[in-house]
Coordinates of C-alpha atoms in Angstrom, one line a residue:
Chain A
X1 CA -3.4 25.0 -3.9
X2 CA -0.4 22.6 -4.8
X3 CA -2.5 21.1 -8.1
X4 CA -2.4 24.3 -9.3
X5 CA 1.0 25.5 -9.1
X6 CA 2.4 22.2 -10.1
X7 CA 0.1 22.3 -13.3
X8 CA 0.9 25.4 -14.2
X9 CA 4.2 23.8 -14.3
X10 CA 3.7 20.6 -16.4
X11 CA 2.0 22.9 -18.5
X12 CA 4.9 24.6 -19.4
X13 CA 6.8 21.9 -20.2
X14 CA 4.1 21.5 -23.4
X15 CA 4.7 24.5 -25.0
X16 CA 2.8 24.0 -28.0
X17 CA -0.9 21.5 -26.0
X18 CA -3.1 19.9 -28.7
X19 CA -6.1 21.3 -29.1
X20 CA -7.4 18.5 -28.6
X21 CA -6.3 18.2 -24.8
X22 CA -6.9 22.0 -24.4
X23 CA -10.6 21.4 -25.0
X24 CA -10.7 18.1 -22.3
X25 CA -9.3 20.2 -20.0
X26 CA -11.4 23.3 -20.3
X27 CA -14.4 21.5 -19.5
X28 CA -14.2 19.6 -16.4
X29 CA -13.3 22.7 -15.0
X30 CA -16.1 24.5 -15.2
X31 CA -18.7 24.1 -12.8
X32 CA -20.9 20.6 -12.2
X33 CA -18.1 18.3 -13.3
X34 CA -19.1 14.8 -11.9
X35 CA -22.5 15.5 -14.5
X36 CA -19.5 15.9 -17.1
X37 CA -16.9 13.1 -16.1
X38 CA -19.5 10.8 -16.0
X39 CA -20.3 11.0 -19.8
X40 CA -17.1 11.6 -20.9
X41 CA -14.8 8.8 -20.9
X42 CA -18.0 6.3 -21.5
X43 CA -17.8 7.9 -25.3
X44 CA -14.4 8.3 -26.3
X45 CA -13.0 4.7 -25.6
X46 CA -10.7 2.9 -27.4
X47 CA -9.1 5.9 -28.7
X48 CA -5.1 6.3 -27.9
X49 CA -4.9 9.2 -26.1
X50 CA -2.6 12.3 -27.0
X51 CA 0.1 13.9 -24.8
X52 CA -1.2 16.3 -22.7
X53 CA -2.3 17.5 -18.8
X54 CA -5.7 16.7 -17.9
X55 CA -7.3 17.5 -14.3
X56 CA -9.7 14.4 -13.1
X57 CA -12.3 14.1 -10.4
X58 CA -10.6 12.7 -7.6
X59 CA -14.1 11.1 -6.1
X60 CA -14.9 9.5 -9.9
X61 CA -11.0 8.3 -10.4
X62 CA -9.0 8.5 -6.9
X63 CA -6.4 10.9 -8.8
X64 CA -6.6 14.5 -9.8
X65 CA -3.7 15.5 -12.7
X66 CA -3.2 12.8 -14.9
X67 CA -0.4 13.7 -17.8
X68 CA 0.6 11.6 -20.6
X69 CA 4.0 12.5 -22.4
X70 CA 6.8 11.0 -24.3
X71 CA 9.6 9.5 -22.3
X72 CA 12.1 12.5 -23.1
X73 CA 9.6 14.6 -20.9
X74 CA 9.6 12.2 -17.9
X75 CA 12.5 13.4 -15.9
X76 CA 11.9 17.0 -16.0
X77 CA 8.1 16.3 -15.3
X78 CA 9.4 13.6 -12.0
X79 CA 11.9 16.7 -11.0
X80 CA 9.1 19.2 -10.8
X81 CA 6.9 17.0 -8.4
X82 CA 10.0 16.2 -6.9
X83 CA 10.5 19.7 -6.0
X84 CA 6.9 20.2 -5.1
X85 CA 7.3 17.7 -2.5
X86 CA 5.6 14.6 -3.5
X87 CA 6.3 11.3 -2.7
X88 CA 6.5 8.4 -5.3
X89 CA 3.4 5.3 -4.3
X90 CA 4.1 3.3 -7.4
X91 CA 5.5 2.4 -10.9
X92 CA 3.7 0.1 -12.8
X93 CA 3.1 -0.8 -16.5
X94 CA 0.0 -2.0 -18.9
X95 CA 0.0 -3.8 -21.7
X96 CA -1.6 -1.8 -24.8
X97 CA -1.1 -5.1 -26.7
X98 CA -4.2 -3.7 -29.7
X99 CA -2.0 -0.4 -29.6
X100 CA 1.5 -2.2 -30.3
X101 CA 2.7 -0.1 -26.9
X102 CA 3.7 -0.1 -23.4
X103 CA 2.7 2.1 -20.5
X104 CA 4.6 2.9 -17.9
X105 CA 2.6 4.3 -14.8
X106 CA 3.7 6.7 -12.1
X107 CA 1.8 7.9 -9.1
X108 CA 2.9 10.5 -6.8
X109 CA 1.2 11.4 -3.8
X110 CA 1.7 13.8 -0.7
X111 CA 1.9 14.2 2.8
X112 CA 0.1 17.0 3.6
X113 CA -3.2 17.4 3.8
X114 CA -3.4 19.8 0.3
X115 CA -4.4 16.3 -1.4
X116 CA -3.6 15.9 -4.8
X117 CA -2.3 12.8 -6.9
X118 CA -0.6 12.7 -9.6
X119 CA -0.5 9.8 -12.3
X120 CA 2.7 10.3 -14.5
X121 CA 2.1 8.6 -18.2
X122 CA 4.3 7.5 -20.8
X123 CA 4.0 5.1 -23.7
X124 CA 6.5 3.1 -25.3
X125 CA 6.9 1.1 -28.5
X126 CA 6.5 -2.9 -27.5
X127 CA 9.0 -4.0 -29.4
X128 CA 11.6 -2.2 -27.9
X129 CA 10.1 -1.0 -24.5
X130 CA 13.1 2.2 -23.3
X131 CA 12.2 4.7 -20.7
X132 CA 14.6 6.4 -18.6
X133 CA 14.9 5.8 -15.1
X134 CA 13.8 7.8 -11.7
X135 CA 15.7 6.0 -9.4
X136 CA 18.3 8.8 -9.6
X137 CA 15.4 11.3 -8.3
X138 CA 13.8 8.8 -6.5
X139 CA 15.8 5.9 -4.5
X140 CA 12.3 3.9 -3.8
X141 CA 11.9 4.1 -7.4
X142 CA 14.3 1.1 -7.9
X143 CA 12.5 -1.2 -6.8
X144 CA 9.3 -0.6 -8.3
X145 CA 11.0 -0.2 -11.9
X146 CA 12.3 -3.7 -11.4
X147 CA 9.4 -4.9 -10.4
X148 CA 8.0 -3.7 -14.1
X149 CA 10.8 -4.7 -15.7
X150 CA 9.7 -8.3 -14.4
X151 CA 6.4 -7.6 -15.5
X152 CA 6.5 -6.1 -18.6
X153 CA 10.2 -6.6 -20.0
X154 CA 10.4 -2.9 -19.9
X155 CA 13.9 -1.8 -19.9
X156 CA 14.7 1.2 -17.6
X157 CA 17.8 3.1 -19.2
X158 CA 20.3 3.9 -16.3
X159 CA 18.9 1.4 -13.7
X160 CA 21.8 0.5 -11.8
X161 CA 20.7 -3.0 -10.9
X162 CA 18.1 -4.1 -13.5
X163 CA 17.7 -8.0 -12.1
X164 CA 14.5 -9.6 -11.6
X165 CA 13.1 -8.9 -8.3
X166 CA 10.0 -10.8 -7.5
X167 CA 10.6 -13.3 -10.2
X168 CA 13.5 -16.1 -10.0
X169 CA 16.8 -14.8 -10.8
X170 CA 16.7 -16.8 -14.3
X171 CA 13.2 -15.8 -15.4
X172 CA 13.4 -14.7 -18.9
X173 CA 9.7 -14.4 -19.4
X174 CA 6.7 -11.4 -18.9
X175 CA 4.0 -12.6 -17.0
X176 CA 1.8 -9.4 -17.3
X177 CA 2.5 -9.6 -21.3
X178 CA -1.2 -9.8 -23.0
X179 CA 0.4 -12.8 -25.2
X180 CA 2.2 -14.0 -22.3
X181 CA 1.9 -17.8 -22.3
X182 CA 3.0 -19.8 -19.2
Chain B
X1 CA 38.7 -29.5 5.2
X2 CA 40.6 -26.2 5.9
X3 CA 41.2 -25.1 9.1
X4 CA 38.8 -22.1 10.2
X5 CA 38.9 -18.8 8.5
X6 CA 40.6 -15.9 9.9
X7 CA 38.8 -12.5 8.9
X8 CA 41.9 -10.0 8.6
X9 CA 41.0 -6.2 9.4
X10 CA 39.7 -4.3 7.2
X11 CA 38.3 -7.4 5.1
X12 CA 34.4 -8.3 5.0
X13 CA 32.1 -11.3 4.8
X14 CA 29.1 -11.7 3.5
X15 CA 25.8 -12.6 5.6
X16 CA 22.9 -14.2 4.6
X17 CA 19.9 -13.4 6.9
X18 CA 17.0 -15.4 5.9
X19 CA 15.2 -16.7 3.6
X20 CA 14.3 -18.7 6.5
X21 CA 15.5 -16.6 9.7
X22 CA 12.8 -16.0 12.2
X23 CA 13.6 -12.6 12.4
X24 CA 12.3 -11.5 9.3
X25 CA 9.0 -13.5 9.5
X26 CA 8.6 -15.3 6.8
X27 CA 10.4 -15.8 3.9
X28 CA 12.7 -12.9 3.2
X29 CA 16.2 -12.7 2.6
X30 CA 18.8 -9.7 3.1
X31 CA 22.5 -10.4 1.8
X32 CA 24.9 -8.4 3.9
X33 CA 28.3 -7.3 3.7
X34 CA 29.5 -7.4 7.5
X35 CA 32.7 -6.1 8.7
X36 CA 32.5 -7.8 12.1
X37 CA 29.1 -6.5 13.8
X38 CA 28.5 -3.9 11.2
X39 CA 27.1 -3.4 7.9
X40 CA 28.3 -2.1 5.1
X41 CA 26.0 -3.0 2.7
X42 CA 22.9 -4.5 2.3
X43 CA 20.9 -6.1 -0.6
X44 CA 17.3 -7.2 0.5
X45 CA 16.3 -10.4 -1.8
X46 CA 12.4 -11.0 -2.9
X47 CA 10.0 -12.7 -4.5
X48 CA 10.5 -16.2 -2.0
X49 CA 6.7 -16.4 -1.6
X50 CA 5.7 -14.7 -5.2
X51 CA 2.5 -15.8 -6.6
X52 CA 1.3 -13.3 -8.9
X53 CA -2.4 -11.9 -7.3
X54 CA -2.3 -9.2 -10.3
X55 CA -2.5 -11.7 -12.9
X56 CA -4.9 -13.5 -11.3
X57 CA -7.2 -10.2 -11.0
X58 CA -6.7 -9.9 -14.3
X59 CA -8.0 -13.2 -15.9
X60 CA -10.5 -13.2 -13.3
X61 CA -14.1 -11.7 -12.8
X62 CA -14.5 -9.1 -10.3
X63 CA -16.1 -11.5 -7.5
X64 CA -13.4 -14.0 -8.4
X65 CA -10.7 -11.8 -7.3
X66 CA -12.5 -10.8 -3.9
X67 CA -10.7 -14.0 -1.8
X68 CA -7.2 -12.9 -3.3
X69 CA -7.2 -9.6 -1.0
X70 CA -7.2 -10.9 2.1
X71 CA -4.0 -13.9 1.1
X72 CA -1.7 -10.5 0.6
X73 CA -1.7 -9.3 4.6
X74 CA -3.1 -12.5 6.4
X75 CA -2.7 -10.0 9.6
X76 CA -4.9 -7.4 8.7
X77 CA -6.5 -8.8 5.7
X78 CA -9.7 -6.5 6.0
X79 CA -7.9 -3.3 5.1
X80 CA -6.7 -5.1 2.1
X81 CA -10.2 -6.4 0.9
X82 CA -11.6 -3.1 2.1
X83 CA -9.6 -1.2 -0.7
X84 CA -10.6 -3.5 -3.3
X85 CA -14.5 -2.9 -3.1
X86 CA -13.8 0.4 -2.6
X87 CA -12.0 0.8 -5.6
X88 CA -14.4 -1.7 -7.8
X89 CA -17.4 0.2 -6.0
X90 CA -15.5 3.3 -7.1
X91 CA -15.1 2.2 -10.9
X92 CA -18.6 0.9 -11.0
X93 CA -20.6 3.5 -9.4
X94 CA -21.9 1.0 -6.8
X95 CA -23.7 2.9 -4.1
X96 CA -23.0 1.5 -0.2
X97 CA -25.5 1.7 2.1
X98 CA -24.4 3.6 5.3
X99 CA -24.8 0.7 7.6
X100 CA -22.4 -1.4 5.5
X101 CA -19.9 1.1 5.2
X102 CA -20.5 1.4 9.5
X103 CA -19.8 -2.5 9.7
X104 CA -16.6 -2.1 7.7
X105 CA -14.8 0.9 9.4
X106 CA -15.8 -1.2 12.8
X107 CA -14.2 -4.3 11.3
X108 CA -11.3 -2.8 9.7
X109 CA -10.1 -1.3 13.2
X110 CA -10.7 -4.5 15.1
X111 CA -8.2 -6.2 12.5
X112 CA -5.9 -3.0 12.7
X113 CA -5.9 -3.5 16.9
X114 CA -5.2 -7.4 16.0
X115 CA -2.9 -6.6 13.7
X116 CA -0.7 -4.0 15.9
X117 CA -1.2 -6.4 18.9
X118 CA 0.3 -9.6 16.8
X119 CA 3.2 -7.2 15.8
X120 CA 3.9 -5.8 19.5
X121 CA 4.4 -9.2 20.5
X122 CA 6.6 -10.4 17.5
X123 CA 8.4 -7.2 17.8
X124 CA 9.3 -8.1 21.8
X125 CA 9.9 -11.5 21.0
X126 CA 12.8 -10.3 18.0
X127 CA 14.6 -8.0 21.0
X128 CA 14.5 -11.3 23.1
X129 CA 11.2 -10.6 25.0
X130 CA 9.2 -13.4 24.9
X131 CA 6.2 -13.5 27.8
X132 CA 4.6 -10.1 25.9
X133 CA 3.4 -12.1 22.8
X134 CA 1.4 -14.2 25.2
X135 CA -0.1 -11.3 26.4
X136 CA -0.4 -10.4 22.7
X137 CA -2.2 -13.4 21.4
X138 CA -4.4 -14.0 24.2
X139 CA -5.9 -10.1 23.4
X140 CA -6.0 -11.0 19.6
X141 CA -7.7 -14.1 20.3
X142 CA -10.5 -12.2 21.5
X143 CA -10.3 -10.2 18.1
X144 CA -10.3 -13.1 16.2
X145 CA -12.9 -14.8 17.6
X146 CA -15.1 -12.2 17.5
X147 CA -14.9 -11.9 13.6
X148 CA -14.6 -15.1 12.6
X149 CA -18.1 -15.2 14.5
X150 CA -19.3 -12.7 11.7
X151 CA -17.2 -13.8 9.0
X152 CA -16.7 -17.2 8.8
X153 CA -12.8 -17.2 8.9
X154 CA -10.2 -16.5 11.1
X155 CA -7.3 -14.7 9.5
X156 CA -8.2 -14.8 5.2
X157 CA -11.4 -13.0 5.4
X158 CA -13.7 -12.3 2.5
X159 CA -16.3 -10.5 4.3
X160 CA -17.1 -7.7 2.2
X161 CA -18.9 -7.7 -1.0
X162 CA -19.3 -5.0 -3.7
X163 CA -21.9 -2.9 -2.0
X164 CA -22.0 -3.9 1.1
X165 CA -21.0 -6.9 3.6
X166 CA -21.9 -10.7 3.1
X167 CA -23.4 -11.2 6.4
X168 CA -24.9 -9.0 8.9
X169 CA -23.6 -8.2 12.5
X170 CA -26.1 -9.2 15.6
X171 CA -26.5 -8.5 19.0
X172 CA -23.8 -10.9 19.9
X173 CA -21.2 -9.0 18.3
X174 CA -22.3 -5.4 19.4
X175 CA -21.8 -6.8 22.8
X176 CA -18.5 -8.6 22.4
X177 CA -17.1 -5.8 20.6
X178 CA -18.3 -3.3 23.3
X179 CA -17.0 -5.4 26.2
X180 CA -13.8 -5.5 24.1
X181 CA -12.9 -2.3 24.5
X182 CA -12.5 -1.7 28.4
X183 CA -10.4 -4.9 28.0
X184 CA -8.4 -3.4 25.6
X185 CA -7.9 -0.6 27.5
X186 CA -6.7 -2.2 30.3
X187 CA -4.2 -4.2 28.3
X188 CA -2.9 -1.2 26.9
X189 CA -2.1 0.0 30.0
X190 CA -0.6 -3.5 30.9
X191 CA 1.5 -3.5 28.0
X192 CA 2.9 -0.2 28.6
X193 CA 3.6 -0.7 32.2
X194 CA 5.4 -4.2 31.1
X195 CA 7.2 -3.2 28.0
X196 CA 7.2 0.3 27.3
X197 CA 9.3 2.1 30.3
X198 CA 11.7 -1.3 30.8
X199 CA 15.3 0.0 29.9
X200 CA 16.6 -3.2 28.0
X201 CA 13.7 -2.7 25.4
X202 CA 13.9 1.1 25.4
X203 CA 18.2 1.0 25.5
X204 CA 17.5 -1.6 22.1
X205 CA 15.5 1.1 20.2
X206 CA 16.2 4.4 21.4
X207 CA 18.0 7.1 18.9
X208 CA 18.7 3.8 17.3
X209 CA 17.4 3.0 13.0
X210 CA 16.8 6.5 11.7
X211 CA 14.2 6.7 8.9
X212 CA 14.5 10.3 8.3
X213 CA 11.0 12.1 6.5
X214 CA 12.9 13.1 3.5
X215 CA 14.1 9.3 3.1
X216 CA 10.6 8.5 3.8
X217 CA 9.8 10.6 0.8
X218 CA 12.1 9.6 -1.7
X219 CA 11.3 6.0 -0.9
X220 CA 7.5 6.5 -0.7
X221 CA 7.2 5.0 3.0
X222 CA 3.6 5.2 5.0
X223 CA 1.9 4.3 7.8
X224 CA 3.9 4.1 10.7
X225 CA 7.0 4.3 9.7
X226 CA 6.1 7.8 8.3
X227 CA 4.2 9.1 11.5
X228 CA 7.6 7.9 13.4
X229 CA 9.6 10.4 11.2
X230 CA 7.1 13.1 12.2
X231 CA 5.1 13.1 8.9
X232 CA 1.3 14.1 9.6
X233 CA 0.1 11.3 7.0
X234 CA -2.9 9.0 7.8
X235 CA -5.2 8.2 4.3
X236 CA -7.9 8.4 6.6
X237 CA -7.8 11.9 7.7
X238 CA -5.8 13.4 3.9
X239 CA -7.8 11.5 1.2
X240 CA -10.7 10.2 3.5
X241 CA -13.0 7.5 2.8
X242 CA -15.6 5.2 3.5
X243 CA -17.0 6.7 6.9
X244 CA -14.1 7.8 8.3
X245 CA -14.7 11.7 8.5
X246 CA -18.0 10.8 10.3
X247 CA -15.1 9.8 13.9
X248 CA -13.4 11.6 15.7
X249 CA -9.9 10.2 16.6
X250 CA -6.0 11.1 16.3
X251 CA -3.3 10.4 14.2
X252 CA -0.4 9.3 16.8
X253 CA 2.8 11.5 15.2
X254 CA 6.5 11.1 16.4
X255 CA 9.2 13.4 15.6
X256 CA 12.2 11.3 16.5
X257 CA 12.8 9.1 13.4
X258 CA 14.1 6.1 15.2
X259 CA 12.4 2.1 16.5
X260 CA 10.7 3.6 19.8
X261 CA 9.2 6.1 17.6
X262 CA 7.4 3.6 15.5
X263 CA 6.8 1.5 18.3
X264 CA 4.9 4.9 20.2
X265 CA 3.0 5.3 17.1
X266 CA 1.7 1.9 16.8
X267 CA 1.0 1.6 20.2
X268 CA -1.2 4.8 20.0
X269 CA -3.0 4.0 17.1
X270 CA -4.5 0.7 18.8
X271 CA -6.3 3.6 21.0
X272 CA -7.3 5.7 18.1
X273 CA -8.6 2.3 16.8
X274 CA -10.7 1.7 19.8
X275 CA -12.2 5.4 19.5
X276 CA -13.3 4.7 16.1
X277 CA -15.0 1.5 17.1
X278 CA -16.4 3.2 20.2
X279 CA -17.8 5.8 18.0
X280 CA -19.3 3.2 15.1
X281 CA -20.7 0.9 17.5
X282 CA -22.7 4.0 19.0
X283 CA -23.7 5.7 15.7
X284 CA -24.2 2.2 14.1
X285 CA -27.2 3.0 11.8
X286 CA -30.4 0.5 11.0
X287 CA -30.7 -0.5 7.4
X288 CA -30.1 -3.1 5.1
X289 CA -26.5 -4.2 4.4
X290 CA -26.7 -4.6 0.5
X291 CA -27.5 -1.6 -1.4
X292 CA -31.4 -2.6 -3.3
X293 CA -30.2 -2.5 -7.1
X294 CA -26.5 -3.5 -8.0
X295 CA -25.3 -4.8 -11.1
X296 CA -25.8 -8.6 -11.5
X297 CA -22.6 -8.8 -13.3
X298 CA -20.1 -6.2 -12.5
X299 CA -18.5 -4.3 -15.8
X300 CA -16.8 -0.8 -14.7
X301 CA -16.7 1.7 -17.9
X302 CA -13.8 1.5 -19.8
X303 CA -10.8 4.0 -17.0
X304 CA -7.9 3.8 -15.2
X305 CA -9.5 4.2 -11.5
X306 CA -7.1 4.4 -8.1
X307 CA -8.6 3.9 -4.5
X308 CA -6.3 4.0 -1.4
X309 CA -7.0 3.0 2.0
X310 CA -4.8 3.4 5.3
X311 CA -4.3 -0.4 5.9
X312 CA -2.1 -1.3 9.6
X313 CA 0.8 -0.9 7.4
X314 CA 0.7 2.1 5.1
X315 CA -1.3 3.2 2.6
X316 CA -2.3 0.3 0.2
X317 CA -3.7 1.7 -3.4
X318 CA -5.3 0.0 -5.9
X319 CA -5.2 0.1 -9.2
X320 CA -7.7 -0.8 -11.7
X321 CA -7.7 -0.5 -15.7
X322 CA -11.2 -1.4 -16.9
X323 CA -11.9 -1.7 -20.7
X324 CA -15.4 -2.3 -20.1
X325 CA -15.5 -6.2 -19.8
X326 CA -16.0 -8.2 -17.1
X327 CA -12.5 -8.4 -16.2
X328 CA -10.1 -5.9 -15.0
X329 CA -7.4 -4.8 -17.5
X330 CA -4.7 -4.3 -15.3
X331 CA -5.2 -4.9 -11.4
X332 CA -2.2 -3.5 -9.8
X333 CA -1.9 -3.7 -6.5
X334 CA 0.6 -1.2 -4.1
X335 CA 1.2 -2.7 -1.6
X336 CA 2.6 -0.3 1.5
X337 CA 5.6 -2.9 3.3
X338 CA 7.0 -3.0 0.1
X339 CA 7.8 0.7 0.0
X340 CA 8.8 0.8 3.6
X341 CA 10.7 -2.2 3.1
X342 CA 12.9 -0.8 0.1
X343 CA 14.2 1.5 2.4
X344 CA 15.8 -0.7 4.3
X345 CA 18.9 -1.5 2.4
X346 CA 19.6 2.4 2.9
X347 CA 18.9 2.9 6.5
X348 CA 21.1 0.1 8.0
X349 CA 24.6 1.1 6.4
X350 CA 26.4 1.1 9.0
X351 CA 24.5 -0.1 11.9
X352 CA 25.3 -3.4 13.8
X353 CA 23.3 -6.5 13.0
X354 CA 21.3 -6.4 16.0
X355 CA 20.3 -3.0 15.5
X356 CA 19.2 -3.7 11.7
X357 CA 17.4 -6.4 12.8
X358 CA 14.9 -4.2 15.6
X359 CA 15.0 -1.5 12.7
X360 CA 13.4 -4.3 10.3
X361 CA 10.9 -5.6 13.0
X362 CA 10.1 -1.7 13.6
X363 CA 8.5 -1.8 10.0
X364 CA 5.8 -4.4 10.6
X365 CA 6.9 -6.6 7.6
X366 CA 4.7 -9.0 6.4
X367 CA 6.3 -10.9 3.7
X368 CA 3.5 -12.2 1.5
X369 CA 2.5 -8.8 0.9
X370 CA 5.4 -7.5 -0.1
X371 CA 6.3 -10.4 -2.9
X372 CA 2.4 -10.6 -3.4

């Protein structure tokens, strides 16, 4: 199974996983886990979650590894799925406006019939929104990313043509902004 | 005035194509670097029809945002708006009944034929074929009729609701859809025997606009354009859905990477299509179309919840952020054109304007999806 192997290498790349992750991740593994999903996230709401791996129910959220990590981590995480064969659906962003941050959102899917997607996290400060880019690793990438960079005002460090895509060539505003006023 | 401009060798001009060139239905615009017939770079320009569906799912209620779906593909809006209660249903934990589900794999593949058949004869027309499209519409018409019969529109459907379907099918429709499909079948053949073997057309496409499957990859392209590069990929079959394991049909793969492959793929999925309808219209269960308790106001739990569907483009995913209230957090909508059209700027270095242009009808744009 591909989910495996390429958890067993995220996993890696968090040498030292909160305890707190560890335990989120121990239990949906075991046994009746829709019982367990289904309670879960109803509880522990509001809460900014900690870096870490976790494996979801596909059928409950239409994705099964779901990591959050800093932005340092992103490339190295993008290059192991890279390597593993996925290809990149999206990039997106949401606005964590009560959390002062920025998310930036990356799904990877495959080809094959060994199903398995993969949502890529990272936060960012909103007052100076910095991730690095992907478009190095993935070409299709560059669009999206401008596309959030519309959105959300993110800035994508080594973009090599950061200009507003789907909004007018001028726009200097963030539509998708929680205090975004037209 | 100056007198005209001579183009020394060796120097290049830049080309606008679009926004509003027919060739790239609707409003799209490609900047290209020509030197003469060829290109040596191209820079694809967006955002012409723009109007921002994810903020309005996002200061919307759920029900608000169901029109929006179908105003992104107005080809084969029912894929679209078929994602969108799946992904709500998903989020909610809305329980479809099985004849519902039924009605909306059957409706989804009639838009999918009337989709494909709408881009076959657009797709002539570009390479300077005109008569197919007639052929084309006349076909669709039938289609189109048919639904807006059930439906109440034409081309911007909002036919399904969360948990089921807004209106039931009758006898009328059963009938229609079952004398479709000989119809279809004979057109098929029609269209194959008029288009497919004539040596212009096939001397236009053959070997010619590579999409390779590793460029598919890197660029996240579906649908087609990936089953013309030989990838096995149909969200259907790998990540199925709705009813969709219950039929039994093919996914249409070609291994040459170029227009005709694409073209072959399309034209084989409007059988597959038929199969599935074939098959639903036979196993079409009784039963009530609206599941018997369902929220009166729809409020997912607080998640991040991702539903895709195998529209006639590509795979479209939705997105949906839910922090508990009656509006979606985030509604982010990925929208399968888009992907295959950002390859684009890649794949025709180099070729000659006529050829880029086939490659960019070979990918089935549709431009208000794209810019959404």
């Amino acid at each position: 199974m591909i989910k495996d192997t390429v958890l067993q290498l995220i996993r890696e790349l968090f040498p030292d996983p909160d305890p707190v992750v560890e335990e989120i991740v121990a239990e949906p593994a075991e046994g009746d886990e829709a019982e367990d999903a289904k309670k879960k996230p109803a509880k522990k709401k509001e809460k900014p979650r900690e870096n870490g791996v976790i494996e979801r129910d596909h059928a409950q959220y239409g994705y099964d590894i779901d990591v959050q990590l800093a932005p340092g981590e992103l490339l190295a995480t993008v290059v192991i799925l890279d390597k593993a064969g996925f290809f990149l659906e999206s990039v997106t962003g949401v606005d964590w406006i009560k959390e002062d941050q920025l998310e930036v959102v990356y799904d990877f899917s495959r080809y094959d019939f060994d199903t398995c997607r993969a949502v890529i996290r990272t936060r960012t400060p909103r007052a100076e929104p910095k991730v690095p880019t992907i478009s190095k690793i993935f070409p299709g990438a560059g669009w999206h990313e401008r596309e959030t960079h519309d959105f959300f005002g993110i800035k994508f460090d080594g973009h090599p043509h950061l200009v507003p895509l789907l909004l007018p060539e001028d726009a200097d505003f963030h539509p998708l902004l929680k205090d975004f006023k037209p | 005035m100056s007198g005209p401009i001579h183009i020394q060798p060796g120097e290049t001009f830049t080309l606008n194509v679009g926004p509003q060139h027919p060739a790239t239905h609707g409003v799209l615009r490609v900047k290209m670097e020509m030197d003469g017939e060829y290109i040596v770079k191209a820079e694809t320009v967006l955002g012409y029809i723009h109007r921002m569906h994810e903020l309005m799912g996002e200061n919307r209620t759920y029900p608000q945002v169901l029109p929006n779906l179908s105003r992104l593909d107005y080809l084969g809006a029912l894929g679209y708006t078929h994602g969108h209660v799946l992904a709500v249903e998903r989020a909610a934990g809305i329980e479809v009944p099985e004849r519902a589900e039924y009605i909306r794999a059957i409706t989804v593949e009639l838009n999918r034929v009337a989709s494909h058949l709408f881009w076959f004869g657009a797709f002539v027309m570009d390479l300077g074929g005109f008569t197919p499209l007639m052929y084309a519409i006349e076909d669709r018409e039938y289609i189109l009729d048919m639904l807006e019969a059930v439906t109440g529109s034409r081309l911007t459907y909002c036919y399904y609701r969360f948990g089921g379907l807004y209106n039931d099918i009758d006898d009328e429709f059963v009938d229609r859809a079952r004398a479709f499909i000989p119809r279809m079948r004979k057109s098929l053949k029609k269209y194959d025997a008029l288009v497919t073997g004539n040596i212009i057309f096939r001397k236009r496409l053959d070997g010619i606009g590579p999409i390779s499957a590793e460029m598919c990859r890197k660029y996240g392209a579906t649908g087609p354009v990936a089953r013309g590069a030989g990838i096995d990929f149909d969200v259907r079959k790998n990540e199925p859905y709705s009813v969709y394991p219950e039929f039994d049909f093919d996914v249409p793969v070609y291994d040459e990477c170029d227009s005709l492959a694409r073209y072959n793929v399309r034209m084989d999925e409007m059988e597959q299509s038929l199969r599935i309808i074939e098959q639903g219209l036979d196993k079409l269960p009784d039963g009530p179309i609206m599941p018997k308790k369902k929220p009166k106001l729809i409020k997912p739990p607080a998640g991040d919840y991702y539903q895709a569907v195998e529209t006639a483009r590509g795979s479209f995913g939705i997105r949906i952020v839910s922090d508990g209230t009656k509006n979606a957090y985030r509604f982010k909508l990925r929208s399968p054109t888009y992907s295959n059209m950002s390859l684009f700027d890649e794949a025709c270095e180099g070729m000659m304007i006529m050829d880029a242009l086939a490659l960019m009808g070979s990918l089935d744009l549709v431009i208000p999806e794209i810019d959404r």
